[in-house]
């Protein structure tokens, strides 16, 4: 079964709105695409479309939050993470306001919208801000669990979602805990730590390499900030190396966060992401292949890394 995380957001925001009248929806004229439109149709008096004005989106959300409400502000990642950055920094993070930023259409899988709309820098931008939490769920069911958890948490957070459909990994009973990763498979050769769509790719790579006799641990790291330091240390102790995979620049994202944790406990680490480049227009799977994030390319790179850390050879 396949389902986009933006669809799960729309469905869950509507459910949460029925349960809690303090929840307010906002959009910068993209509620149809982000699926916040489900909430808008049910609760028109609790929804604000501010137009194509992301700075106003954050400023209005900040004011609503200061009155005790829980605003969910949604837009494309390329817009909500970059255009109102000063407002996010000074209004939300500096004042620790309880605003939930929901960024859909992140990464390369936006596809034909092209490089200007494929945000590959947002994890780095959000992760560096004091008081900001950063999350990227791996499927629709985890998205629902995440949204329920952060509704009860106080403070600003950034939730990175997709346009593309993701394979379902967790069942509907999934519980999300802030700052905690999930071990999806055990192994002792290497650990693959992935986030978002790349978690399903990591599982595909694992299945291929296990047939070749390799033993792969796969970790879903949907809580990027705060990150699960204990689990990362555990991976460094129980496997011979760590690979991180993300649909994001290889600088400043999940890989950088893992390396920061391991700075005092170094092990071989390979960071796989987009290598200092913008995206471009194309079908999602074509783009993943072009940037080395498709299953075949990942399998090749990870096999090579395992052979190097296990046998001292890249053959």
PDB file of N, CA and C in Angstrom, residues 108 118 273-275 277-295 297:
ATOM      1  N   UNK A 108      13.481  15.775  -3.636  1.00  0.00           N
ATOM      2  CA  UNK A 108      13.474  15.549  -5.077  1.00  0.00           C
ATOM      3  C   UNK A 108      12.163  14.993  -5.590  1.00  0.00           C
ATOM      4  N   UNK A 118      12.077  22.169  -5.366  1.00  0.00           N
ATOM      5  CA  UNK A 118      12.576  20.987  -4.652  1.00  0.00           C
ATOM      6  C   UNK A 118      13.497  21.439  -3.531  1.00  0.00           C
ATOM      7  N   UNK A 273      23.421  11.688   0.245  1.00  0.00           N
ATOM      8  CA  UNK A 273      22.366  12.667   0.008  1.00  0.00           C
ATOM      9  C   UNK A 273      22.641  13.319  -1.329  1.00  0.00           C
ATOM     10  N   UNK A 274      22.074  14.486  -1.547  1.00  0.00           N
ATOM     11  CA  UNK A 274      22.360  15.244  -2.774  1.00  0.00           C
ATOM     12  C   UNK A 274      23.663  16.005  -2.554  1.00  0.00           C
ATOM     13  N   UNK A 275      24.580  15.853  -3.480  1.00  0.00           N
ATOM     14  CA  UNK A 275      25.937  16.363  -3.290  1.00  0.00           C
ATOM     15  C   UNK A 275      26.083  17.793  -3.816  1.00  0.00           C
ATOM     16  N   UNK A 277      24.086  20.236  -4.900  1.00  0.00           N
ATOM     17  CA  UNK A 277      23.469  20.543  -6.185  1.00  0.00           C
ATOM     18  C   UNK A 277      22.000  20.885  -5.983  1.00  0.00           C
ATOM     19  N   UNK A 278      21.452  21.648  -6.917  1.00  0.00           N
ATOM     20  CA  UNK A 278      20.016  21.882  -6.943  1.00  0.00           C
ATOM     21  C   UNK A 278      19.333  20.716  -7.646  1.00  0.00           C
ATOM     22  N   UNK A 279      18.026  20.591  -7.416  1.00  0.00           N
ATOM     23  CA  UNK A 279      17.251  19.598  -8.141  1.00  0.00           C
ATOM     24  C   UNK A 279      16.963  20.078  -9.554  1.00  0.00           C
ATOM     25  N   UNK A 280      16.158  19.308 -10.269  1.00  0.00           N
ATOM     26  CA  UNK A 280      15.743  19.678 -11.617  1.00  0.00           C
ATOM     27  C   UNK A 280      14.434  18.972 -11.936  1.00  0.00           C
ATOM     28  N   UNK A 281      13.832  19.325 -13.048  1.00  0.00           N
ATOM     29  CA  UNK A 281      12.538  18.765 -13.403  1.00  0.00           C
ATOM     30  C   UNK A 281      12.678  17.342 -13.938  1.00  0.00           C
ATOM     31  N   UNK A 282      11.771  16.484 -13.516  1.00  0.00           N
ATOM     32  CA  UNK A 282      11.768  15.097 -13.975  1.00  0.00           C
ATOM     33  C   UNK A 282      10.854  14.265 -13.103  1.00  0.00           C
ATOM     34  N   UNK A 283      10.581  13.052 -13.518  1.00  0.00           N
ATOM     35  CA  UNK A 283       9.781  12.151 -12.696  1.00  0.00           C
ATOM     36  C   UNK A 283      10.565  11.777 -11.450  1.00  0.00           C
ATOM     37  N   UNK A 284       9.866  11.532 -10.358  1.00  0.00           N
ATOM     38  CA  UNK A 284      10.514  11.319  -9.064  1.00  0.00           C
ATOM     39  C   UNK A 284      11.578  10.227  -9.121  1.00  0.00           C
ATOM     40  N   UNK A 285      11.243   9.068  -9.669  1.00  0.00           N
ATOM     41  CA  UNK A 285      12.208   7.969  -9.694  1.00  0.00           C
ATOM     42  C   UNK A 285      13.390   8.280 -10.615  1.00  0.00           C
ATOM     43  N   UNK A 286      13.160   9.029 -11.688  1.00  0.00           N
ATOM     44  CA  UNK A 286      14.255   9.430 -12.560  1.00  0.00           C
ATOM     45  C   UNK A 286      15.222  10.349 -11.814  1.00  0.00           C
ATOM     46  N   UNK A 287      14.681  11.250 -11.031  1.00  0.00           N
ATOM     47  CA  UNK A 287      15.526  12.169 -10.270  1.00  0.00           C
ATOM     48  C   UNK A 287      16.301  11.430  -9.192  1.00  0.00           C
ATOM     49  N   UNK A 288      15.649  10.522  -8.502  1.00  0.00           N
ATOM     50  CA  UNK A 288      16.353   9.739  -7.487  1.00  0.00           C
ATOM     51  C   UNK A 288      17.510   8.973  -8.113  1.00  0.00           C
ATOM     52  N   UNK A 289      17.290   8.427  -9.289  1.00  0.00           N
ATOM     53  CA  UNK A 289      18.358   7.709  -9.990  1.00  0.00           C
ATOM     54  C   UNK A 289      19.490   8.654 -10.384  1.00  0.00           C
ATOM     55  N   UNK A 290      19.137   9.813 -10.906  1.00  0.00           N
ATOM     56  CA  UNK A 290      20.150  10.786 -11.339  1.00  0.00           C
ATOM     57  C   UNK A 290      21.054  11.211 -10.182  1.00  0.00           C
ATOM     58  N   UNK A 291      20.466  11.355  -8.990  1.00  0.00           N
ATOM     59  CA  UNK A 291      21.232  11.818  -7.835  1.00  0.00           C
ATOM     60  C   UNK A 291      21.740  10.672  -6.955  1.00  0.00           C
ATOM     61  N   UNK A 292      21.603   9.448  -7.436  1.00  0.00           N
ATOM     62  CA  UNK A 292      22.155   8.313  -6.710  1.00  0.00           C
ATOM     63  C   UNK A 292      21.356   7.877  -5.506  1.00  0.00           C
ATOM     64  N   UNK A 293      20.056   8.174  -5.503  1.00  0.00           N
ATOM     65  CA  UNK A 293      19.218   7.827  -4.362  1.00  0.00           C
ATOM     66  C   UNK A 293      18.170   6.766  -4.705  1.00  0.00           C
ATOM     67  N   UNK A 294      18.285   6.140  -5.856  1.00  0.00           N
ATOM     68  CA  UNK A 294      17.414   5.022  -6.186  1.00  0.00           C
ATOM     69  C   UNK A 294      17.970   3.742  -5.555  1.00  0.00           C
ATOM     70  N   UNK A 295      17.176   2.708  -5.538  1.00  0.00           N
ATOM     71  CA  UNK A 295      17.569   1.470  -4.854  1.00  0.00           C
ATOM     72  C   UNK A 295      18.851   0.884  -5.430  1.00  0.00           C
ATOM     73  N   UNK A 297      21.398   2.354  -7.107  1.00  0.00           N
ATOM     74  CA  UNK A 297      22.579   3.168  -6.786  1.00  0.00           C
ATOM     75  C   UNK A 297      22.940   3.045  -5.308  1.00  0.00           C
TER      76      UNK A 297
END
